[in-house]
Coordinates of C-alpha atoms and ligand atoms in Angstrom, one line a residue:
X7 CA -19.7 -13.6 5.6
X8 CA -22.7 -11.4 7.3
X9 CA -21.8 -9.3 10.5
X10 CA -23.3 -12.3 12.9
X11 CA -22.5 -14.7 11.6
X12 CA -18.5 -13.4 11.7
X13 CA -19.1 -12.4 15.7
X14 CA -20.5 -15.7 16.6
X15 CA -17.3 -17.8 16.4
X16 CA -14.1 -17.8 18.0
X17 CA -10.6 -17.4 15.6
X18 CA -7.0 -18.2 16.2
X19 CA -4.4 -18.2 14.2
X20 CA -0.9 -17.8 15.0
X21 CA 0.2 -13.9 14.7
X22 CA 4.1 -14.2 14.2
X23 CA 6.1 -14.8 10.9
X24 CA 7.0 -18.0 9.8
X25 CA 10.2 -19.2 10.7
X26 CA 12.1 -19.4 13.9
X27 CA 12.1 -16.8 16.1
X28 CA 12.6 -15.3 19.5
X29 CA 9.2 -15.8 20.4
X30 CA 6.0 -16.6 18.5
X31 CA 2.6 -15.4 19.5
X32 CA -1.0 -17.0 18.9
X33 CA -3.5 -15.0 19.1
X34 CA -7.8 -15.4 19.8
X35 CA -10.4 -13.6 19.6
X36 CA -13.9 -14.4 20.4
X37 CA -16.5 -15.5 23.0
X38 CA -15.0 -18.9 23.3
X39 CA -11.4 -17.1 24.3
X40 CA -11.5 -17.4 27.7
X41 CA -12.7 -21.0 28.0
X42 CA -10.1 -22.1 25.5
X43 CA -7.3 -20.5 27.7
X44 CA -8.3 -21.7 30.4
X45 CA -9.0 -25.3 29.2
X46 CA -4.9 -25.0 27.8
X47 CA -3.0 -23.1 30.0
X48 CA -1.5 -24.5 33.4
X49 CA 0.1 -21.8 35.8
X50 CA 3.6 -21.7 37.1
X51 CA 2.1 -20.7 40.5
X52 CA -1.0 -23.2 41.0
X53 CA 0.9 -26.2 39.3
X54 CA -1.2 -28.7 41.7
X55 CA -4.6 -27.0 40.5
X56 CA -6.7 -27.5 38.0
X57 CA -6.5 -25.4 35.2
X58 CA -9.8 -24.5 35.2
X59 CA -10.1 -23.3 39.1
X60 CA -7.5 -20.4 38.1
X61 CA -8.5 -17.3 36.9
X62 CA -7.5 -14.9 34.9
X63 CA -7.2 -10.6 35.5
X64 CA -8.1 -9.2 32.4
X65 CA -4.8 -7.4 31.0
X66 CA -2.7 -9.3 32.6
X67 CA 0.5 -11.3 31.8
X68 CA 0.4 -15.1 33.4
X69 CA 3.8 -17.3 33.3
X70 CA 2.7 -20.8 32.8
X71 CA 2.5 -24.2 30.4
X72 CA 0.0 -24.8 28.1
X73 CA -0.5 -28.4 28.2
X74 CA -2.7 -30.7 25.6
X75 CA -5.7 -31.4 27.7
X76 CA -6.0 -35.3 26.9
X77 CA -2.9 -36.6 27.6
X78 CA -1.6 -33.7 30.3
X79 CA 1.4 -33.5 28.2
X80 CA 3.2 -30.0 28.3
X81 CA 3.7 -28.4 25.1
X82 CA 5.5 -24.9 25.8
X83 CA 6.7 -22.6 28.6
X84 CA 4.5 -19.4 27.7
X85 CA 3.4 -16.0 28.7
X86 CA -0.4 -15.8 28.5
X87 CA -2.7 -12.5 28.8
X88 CA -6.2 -12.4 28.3
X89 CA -7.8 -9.4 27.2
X90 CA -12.1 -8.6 28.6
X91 CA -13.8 -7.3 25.6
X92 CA -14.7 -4.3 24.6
X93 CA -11.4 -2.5 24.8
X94 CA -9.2 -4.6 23.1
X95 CA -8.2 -4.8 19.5
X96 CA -11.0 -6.4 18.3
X97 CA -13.3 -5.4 20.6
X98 CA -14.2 -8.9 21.8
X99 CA -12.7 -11.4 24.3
X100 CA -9.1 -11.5 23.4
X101 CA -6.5 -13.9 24.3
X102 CA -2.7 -14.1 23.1
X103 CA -0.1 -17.0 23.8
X104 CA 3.6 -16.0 23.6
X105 CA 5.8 -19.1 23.3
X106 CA 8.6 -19.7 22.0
X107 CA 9.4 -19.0 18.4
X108 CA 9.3 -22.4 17.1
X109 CA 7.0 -23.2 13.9
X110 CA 6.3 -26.8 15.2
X111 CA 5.1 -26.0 19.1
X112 CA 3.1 -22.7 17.6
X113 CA 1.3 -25.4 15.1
X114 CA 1.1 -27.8 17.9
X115 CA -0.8 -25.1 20.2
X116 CA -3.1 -23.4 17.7
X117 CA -3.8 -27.5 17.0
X118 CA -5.2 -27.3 20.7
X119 CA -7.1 -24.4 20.2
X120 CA -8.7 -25.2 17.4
X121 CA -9.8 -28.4 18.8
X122 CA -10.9 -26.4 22.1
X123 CA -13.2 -24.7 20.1
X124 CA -11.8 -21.7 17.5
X125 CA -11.4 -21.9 13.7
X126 CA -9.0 -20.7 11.8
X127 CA -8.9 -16.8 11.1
X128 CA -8.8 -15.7 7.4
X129 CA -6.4 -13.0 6.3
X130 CA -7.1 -9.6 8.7
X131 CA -10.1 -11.2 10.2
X132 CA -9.3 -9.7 13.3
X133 CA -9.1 -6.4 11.9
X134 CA -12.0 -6.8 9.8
X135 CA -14.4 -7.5 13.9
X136 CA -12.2 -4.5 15.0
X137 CA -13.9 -2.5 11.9
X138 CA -17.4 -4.3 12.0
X139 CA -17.6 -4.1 15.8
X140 CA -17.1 -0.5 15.1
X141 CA -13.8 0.5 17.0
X142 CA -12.2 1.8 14.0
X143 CA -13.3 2.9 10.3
X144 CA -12.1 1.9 7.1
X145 CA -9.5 3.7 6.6
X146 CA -8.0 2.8 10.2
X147 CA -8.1 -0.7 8.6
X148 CA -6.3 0.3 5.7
X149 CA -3.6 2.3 7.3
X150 CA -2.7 -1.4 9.5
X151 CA -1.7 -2.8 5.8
X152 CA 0.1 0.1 5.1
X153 CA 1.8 -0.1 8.1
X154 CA 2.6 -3.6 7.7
X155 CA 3.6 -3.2 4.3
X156 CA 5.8 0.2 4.4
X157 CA 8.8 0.1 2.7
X158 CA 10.8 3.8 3.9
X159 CA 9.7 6.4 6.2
X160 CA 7.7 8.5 4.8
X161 CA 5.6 5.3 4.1
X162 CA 5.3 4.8 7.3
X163 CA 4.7 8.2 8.9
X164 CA 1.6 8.4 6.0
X165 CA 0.0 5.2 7.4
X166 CA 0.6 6.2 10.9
X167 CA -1.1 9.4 10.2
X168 CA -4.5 7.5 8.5
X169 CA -4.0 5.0 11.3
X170 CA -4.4 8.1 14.3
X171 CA -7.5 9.1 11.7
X172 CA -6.7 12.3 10.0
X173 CA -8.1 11.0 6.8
X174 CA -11.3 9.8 8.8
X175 CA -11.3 13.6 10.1
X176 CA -11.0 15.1 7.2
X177 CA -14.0 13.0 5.7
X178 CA -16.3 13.2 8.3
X179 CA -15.9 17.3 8.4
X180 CA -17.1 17.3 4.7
X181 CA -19.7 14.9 5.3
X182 CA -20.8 17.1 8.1
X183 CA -21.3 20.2 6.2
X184 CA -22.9 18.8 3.2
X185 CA -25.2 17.3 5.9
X186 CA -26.1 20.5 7.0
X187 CA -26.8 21.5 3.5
X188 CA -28.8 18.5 3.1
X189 CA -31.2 19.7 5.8
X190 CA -32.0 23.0 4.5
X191 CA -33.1 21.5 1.3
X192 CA -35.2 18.5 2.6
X193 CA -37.0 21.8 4.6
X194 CA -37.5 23.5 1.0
X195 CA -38.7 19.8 0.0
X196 CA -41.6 19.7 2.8
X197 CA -42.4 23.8 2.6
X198 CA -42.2 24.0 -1.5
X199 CA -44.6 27.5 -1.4
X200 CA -41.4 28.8 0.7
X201 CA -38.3 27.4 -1.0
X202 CA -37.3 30.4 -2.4
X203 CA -36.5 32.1 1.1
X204 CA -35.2 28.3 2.6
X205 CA -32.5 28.1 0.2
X206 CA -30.1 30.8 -0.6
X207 CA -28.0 29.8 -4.0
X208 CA -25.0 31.9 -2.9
X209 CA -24.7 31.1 0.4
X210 CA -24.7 27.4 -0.4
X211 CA -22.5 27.7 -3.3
X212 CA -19.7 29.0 -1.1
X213 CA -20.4 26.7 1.8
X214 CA -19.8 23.8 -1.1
X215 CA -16.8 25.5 -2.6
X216 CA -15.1 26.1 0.9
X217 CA -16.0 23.0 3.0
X218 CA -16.6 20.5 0.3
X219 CA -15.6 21.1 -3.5
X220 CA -11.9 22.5 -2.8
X221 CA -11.0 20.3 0.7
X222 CA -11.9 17.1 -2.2
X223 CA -9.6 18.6 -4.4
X224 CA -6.9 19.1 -2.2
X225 CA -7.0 15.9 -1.1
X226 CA -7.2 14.5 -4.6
X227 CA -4.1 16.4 -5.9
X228 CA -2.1 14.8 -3.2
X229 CA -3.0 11.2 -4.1
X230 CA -0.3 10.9 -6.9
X231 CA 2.0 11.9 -4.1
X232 CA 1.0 9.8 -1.8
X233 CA 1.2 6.9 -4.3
X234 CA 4.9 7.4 -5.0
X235 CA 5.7 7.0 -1.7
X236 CA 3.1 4.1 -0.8
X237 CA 3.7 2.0 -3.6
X238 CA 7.0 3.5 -4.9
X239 CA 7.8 3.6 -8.9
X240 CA 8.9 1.7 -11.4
X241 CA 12.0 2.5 -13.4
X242 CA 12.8 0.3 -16.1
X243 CA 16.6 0.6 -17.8
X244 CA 16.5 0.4 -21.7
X245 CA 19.0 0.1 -24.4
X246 CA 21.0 -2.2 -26.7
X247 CA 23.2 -4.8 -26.2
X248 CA 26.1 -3.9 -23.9
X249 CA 25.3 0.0 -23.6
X250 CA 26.1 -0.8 -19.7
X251 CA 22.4 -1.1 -18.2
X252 CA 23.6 -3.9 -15.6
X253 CA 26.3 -1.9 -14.6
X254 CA 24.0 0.6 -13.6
X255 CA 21.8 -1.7 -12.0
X256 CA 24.7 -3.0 -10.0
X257 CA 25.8 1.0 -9.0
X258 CA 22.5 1.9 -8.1
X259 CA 22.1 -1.3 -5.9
X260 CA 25.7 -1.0 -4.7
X261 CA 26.3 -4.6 -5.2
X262 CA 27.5 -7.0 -8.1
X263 CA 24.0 -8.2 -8.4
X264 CA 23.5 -8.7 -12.3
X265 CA 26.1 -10.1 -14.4
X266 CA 28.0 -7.7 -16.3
X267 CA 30.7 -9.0 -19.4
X268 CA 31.8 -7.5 -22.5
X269 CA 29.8 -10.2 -24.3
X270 CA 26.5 -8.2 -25.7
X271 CA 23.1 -10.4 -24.7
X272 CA 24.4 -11.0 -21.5
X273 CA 20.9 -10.6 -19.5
X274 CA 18.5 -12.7 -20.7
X275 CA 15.8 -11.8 -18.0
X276 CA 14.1 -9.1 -16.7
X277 CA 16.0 -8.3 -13.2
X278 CA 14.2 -6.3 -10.3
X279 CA 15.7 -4.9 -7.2
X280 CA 14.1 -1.9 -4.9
X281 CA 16.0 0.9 -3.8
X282 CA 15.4 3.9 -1.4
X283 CA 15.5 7.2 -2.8
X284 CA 15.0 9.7 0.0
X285 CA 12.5 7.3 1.1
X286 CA 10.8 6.9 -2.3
X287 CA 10.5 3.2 -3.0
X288 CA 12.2 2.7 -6.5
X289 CA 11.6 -0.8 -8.5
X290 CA 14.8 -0.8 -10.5
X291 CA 14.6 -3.3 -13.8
X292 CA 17.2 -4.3 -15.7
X293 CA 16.7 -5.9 -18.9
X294 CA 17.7 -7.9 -21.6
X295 CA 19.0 -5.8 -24.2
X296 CA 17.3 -5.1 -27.2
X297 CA 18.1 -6.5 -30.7
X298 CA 16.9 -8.2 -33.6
X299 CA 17.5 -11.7 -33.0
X300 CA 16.5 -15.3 -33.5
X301 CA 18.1 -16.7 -30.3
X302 CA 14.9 -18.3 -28.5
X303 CA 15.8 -17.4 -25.1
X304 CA 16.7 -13.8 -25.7
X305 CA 14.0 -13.0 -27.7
X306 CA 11.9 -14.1 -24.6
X307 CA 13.8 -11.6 -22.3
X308 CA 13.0 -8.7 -25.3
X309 CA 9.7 -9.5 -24.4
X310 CA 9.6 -9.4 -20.9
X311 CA 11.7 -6.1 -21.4
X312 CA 8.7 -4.6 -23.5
X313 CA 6.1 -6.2 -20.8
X314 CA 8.0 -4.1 -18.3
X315 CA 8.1 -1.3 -20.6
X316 CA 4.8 -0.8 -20.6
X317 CA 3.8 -0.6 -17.1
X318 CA 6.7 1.9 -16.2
X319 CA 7.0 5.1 -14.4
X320 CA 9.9 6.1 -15.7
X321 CA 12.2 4.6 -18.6
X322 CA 16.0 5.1 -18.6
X323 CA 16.8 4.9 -22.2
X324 CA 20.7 4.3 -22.3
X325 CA 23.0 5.2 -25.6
X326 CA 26.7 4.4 -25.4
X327 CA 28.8 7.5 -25.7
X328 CA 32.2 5.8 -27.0
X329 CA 29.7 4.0 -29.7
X330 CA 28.3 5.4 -32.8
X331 CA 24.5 5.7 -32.3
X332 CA 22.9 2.9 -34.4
X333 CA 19.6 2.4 -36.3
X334 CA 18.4 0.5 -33.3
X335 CA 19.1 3.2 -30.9
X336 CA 16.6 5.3 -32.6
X337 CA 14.0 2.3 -33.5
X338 CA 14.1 1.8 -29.3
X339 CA 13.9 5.2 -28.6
X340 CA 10.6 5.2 -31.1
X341 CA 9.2 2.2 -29.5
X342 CA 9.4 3.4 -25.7
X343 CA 7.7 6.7 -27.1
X344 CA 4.8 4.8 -29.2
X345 CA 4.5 1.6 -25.8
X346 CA 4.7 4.2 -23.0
X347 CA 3.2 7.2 -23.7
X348 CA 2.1 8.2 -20.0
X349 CA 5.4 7.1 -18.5
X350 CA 8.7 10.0 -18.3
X351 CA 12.1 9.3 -19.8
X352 CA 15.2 10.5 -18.9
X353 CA 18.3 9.7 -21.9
X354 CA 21.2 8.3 -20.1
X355 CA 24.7 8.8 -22.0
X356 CA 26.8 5.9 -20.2
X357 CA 30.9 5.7 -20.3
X358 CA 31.2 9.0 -20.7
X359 CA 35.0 8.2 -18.7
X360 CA 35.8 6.8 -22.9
X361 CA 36.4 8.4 -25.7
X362 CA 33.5 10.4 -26.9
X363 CA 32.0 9.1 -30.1
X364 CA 31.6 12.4 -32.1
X365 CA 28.2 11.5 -33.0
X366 CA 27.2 12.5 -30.0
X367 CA 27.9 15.9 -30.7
X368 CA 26.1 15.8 -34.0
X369 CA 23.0 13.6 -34.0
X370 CA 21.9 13.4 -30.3
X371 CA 19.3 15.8 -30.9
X372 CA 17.4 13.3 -32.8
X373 CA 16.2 12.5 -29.8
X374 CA 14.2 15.5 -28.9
X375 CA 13.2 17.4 -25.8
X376 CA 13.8 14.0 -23.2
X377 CA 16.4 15.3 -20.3
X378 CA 19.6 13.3 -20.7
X379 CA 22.5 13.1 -18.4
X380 CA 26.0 12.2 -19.0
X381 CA 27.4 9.0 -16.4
X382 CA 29.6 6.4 -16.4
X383 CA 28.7 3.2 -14.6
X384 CA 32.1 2.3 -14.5
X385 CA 33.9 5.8 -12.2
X386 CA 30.1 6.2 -11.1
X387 CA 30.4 9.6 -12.3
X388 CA 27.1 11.5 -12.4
X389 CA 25.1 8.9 -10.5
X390 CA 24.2 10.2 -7.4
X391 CA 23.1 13.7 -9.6
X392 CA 21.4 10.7 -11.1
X393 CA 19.5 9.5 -8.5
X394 CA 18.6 13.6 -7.5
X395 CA 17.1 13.6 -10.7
X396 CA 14.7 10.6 -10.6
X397 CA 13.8 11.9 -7.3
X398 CA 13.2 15.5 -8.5
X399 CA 11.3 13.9 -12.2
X400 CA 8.9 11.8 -9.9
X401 CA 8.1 14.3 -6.9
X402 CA 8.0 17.5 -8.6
X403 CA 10.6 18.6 -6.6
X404 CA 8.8 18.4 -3.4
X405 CA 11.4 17.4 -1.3
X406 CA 10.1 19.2 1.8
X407 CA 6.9 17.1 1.9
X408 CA 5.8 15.8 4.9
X409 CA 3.4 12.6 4.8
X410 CA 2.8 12.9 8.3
X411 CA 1.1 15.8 8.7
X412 CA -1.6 15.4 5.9
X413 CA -4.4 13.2 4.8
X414 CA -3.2 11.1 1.8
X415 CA -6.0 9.1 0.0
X416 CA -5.0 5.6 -1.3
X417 CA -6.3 5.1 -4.9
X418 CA -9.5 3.4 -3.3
X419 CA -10.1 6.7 -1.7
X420 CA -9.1 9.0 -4.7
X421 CA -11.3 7.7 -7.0
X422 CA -14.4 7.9 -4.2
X423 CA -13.4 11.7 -4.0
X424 CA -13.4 12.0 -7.5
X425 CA -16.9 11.0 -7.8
X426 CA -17.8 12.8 -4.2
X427 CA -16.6 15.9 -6.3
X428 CA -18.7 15.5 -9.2
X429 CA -21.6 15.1 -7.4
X430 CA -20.6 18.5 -5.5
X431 CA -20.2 20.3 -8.8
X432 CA -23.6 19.5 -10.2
X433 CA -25.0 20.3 -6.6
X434 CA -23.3 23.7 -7.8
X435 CA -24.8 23.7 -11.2
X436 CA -28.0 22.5 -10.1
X437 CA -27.9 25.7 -7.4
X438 CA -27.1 28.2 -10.5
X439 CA -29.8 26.6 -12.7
X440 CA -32.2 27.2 -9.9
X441 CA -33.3 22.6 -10.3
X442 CA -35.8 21.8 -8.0
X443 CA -34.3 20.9 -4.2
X444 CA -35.5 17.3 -4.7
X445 CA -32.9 16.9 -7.0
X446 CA -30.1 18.7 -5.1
X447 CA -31.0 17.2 -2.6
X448 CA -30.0 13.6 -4.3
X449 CA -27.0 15.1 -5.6
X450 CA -25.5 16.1 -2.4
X451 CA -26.6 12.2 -0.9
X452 CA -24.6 11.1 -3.9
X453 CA -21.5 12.7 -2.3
X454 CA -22.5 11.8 0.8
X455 CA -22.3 8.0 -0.3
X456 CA -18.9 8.2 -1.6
X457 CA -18.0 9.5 1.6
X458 CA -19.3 6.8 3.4
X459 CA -17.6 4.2 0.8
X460 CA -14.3 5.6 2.0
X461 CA -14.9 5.3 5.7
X462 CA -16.9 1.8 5.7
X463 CA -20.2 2.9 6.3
X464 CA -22.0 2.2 2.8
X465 CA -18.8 0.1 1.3
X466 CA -20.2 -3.0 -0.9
X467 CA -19.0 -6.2 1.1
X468 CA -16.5 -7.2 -2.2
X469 CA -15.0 -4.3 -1.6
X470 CA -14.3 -5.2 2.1
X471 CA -13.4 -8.5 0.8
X472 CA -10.9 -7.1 -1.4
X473 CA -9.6 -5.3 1.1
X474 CA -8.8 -7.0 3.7
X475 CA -7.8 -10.4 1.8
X476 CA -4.2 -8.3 1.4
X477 CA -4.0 -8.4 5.6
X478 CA -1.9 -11.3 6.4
X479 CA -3.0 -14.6 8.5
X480 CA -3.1 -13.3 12.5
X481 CA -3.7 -9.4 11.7
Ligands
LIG512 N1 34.4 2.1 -19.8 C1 33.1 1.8 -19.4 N2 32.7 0.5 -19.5 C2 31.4 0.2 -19.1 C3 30.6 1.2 -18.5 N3 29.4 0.7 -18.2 C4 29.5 -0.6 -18.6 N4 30.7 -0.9 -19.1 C5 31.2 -2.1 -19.7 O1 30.4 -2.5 -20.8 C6 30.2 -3.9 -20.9 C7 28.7 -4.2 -20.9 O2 28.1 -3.9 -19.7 P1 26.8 -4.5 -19.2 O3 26.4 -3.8 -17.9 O4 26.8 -6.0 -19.1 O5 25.9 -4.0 -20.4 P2 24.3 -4.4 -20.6 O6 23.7 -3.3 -21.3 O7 23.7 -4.9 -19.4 O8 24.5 -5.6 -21.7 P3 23.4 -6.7 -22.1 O9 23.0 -7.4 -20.8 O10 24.2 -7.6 -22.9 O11 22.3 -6.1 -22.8 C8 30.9 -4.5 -19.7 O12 32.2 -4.9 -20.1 C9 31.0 -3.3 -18.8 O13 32.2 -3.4 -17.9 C10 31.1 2.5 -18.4 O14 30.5 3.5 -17.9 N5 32.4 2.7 -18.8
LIG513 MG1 22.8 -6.7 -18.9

């Protein structure tokens, strides 16, 4: 949809979760806002009047009824507070309903106001004016998901910082400079007889390194971080047949939540939970244990185990200790090396509270360099040195981070740095190889670009689409 064509309409949708609740709020935005309010909502204090003779202070909360305007039928006792563009969230006329929290009267309402006027708003369409009308930048946007979507803390504190726009700060201080550079070399352009004495190589080398090259670094090296604490990790849980990997599901969750017997094949599916780890979001999967077998169903759960494999962040491999180590121990432990070469692994030696088998003295080191760790799922010895570990493995060890007080890039932003950065480095060449200005100068608009993708200002519309299709209905 083109800019105004997106202003010209009114939207509504209803703003609260499904479900009962306390209260449930509708919310519109648009030129049609008032009119529609006004056309719906009856106050408490005028109830002889008509509707339409009231009217309403801008940021102010009216008790009333809105009533269906044909038959004069009331549908809910509300609150209603209608908000005079432009300093509102979207910018525009705004109006929001709060009734109460019933799914039928909210659909009954928005009903109303759809027929007084509005359409239905897609996903973050209201965020989406707030960005096109200007009030806040792309990565403002961004940072409401986040914040919507945060699963710990220090989730939360990293979108709250990109919402107050430190990453928008950050951005537009290396545009600024690189503008400036941009200027001396469009003078060398139009005066070539003097461009020797216009642009001095040195000087703009360091300006580049200092204000531009290493600030995109910085930021870059901190989107992994960022990532792990955004998005969380993935830790699958590997082994044979009845090494214990449910149990340790069920010990890291704190809850029976998988089945666990002495039968081997007992989980047949994949099983995913999330934990907190010091506010790390951690995707814990269980699995079906791996064997040769011809059993339909469990051969599908091998699969899904290998799918999972795959894609994950970290692989527990488990061996039972009281067991000997078999043949498919090792073919496992050569599969999760050959399937998931980027991911880490950790070696888990579970019921270590048994028996040790004395293999385990003798042959362990078959399995190379890996970190392993001695628990027992069943006294829960060694899992919360467990659960350091994973912590420590995934974070470096940066346990004093604070996601508030930085700029984080998503991976949308990272891998616009990235390419901002290149283009800085062959501005840098270019300056060293003495290239002619024109073509420093479209170097350093290259980085400017990618700059301006992260922001919003030259970010294709599929990309806008993209993002803000994950908004929800009402944001
Ligand atoms: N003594 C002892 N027994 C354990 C320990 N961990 C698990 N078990 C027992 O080992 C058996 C298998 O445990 P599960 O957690 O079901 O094993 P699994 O790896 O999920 O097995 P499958 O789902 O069949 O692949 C159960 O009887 C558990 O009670 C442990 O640390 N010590
Ligand atoms: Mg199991």
């Amino acid at each position: 949809m083109t800019a105004p064509e997106l202003l010209e309409t009114t939207i509504a949708a209803i703003a609260t979760p499904p479900g009962p609740g306390g209260i449930g709020i509708i919310r519109i935005s648009g030129r049609r806002a008032l009119t529609i309010l006004q056309l719906l909502f009856k106050p408490h204090r005028l109830q002889s009047a008509a509707p339409a003779d009231f009217s309403f202070q801008s940021h102010h909360m009216y008790y009333g009824w809105i009533i269906a305007p044909e038959s004069n039928e009331p549908i809910d006792e509300v609150l209603a507070v209608y908000m005079r563009a432009p300093h509102t969230y979207t910018t525009e006329d705004v109006v929001e309903i709060q009734c109460h929290g019933s799914y039928l009267v909210l659909q009954e309402i928005l009903a109303q106001v759809f027929s007084a006027g509005a359409r239905p708003a897609s996903p973050g369409e209201f965020t989406k004016r707030a960005f096109v009308n200007g009030r806040i930048d792309l990565t403002r946007a961004e940072a409401v998901i986040e914040l919507i979507e945060a699963r710990t803390r220090p989730g939360l504190k990293l979108a709250t910082a990109q919402l107050q726009g430190l990453l928008q700060q950050k951005i537009a201080a290396i545009r600024e400079s690189l503008i400036g550079l941009r200027a001396v070399v469009e003078v060398a352009i139009d005066f070539p007889e003097e461009d020797a004495e216009i642009i001095d190589p040195a000087s703009m080398q360091h300006t580049i390194a200092q204000e531009a090259a290493g600030p995109l670094a910085a930021m870059i090296a901190s989107a992994d971080q960022g990532k792990i604490f955004r998005e969380g990790i993935s830790v699958v849980i590997l082994g044979r047949p009845n090494v214990g990997k449910s149990s340790l599901l069920n010990c890291l969750l704190k809850e029976d939540r998988a089945l666990v017997t002495p039968v081997p094949g007992t989980t047949r599916d994949t099983i995913e939970e999330c934990i907190n780890i010091k506010g790390m979001p951690v995707h814990i999967i269980d699995t079906a244990g791996i064997r040769d077998t011809d059993e339909i169903v469990e051969e599908m759960g091998i699969e899904r185990a290998r799918a999972k494999l795959a894609a994950a962040d970290l692989v527990l491999m488990m061996l039972d200790a009281s067991a000997p180590l078999t043949a498919a121990d090792h073919q496992l432990y050569a599969s999760i090396k050959r399937e998931n070469a980027t991911g880490k692994r950790l070696l888990l030696l579970n019921k270590t509270d048994l028996k040790r088998h004395a293999d385990f003295d003798n042959k362990i080191d078959a399995f190379g360099d890996d970190p392993l760790m001695q628990i027992s799922a069943k006294t829960l010895a060694g899992i919360e040195e467990l659960t350091e570990t994973i912590f420590k493995m995934m974070t470096g060890g940066s346990g004093e981070w604070d996601p508030g007080s930085t700029a984080v890039p998503n991976l949308r932003h990272k891998d616009a740095l990235n390419k901002a950065l290149a283009a800085c480095n062959r501005v840098t060449s270019g300056l060293q190889n003495n290239l002619p200005p024109d073509l420093i100068a479209i170097e350093l608009q290259a980085a400017l670009d990618h700059l301006g993708d992260i922001v919003g200002e030259t970010t294709s519309e599929d990309v806008l689409d993209i993002i803000f299709e994950r908004f929800c209905i009402g944001k």
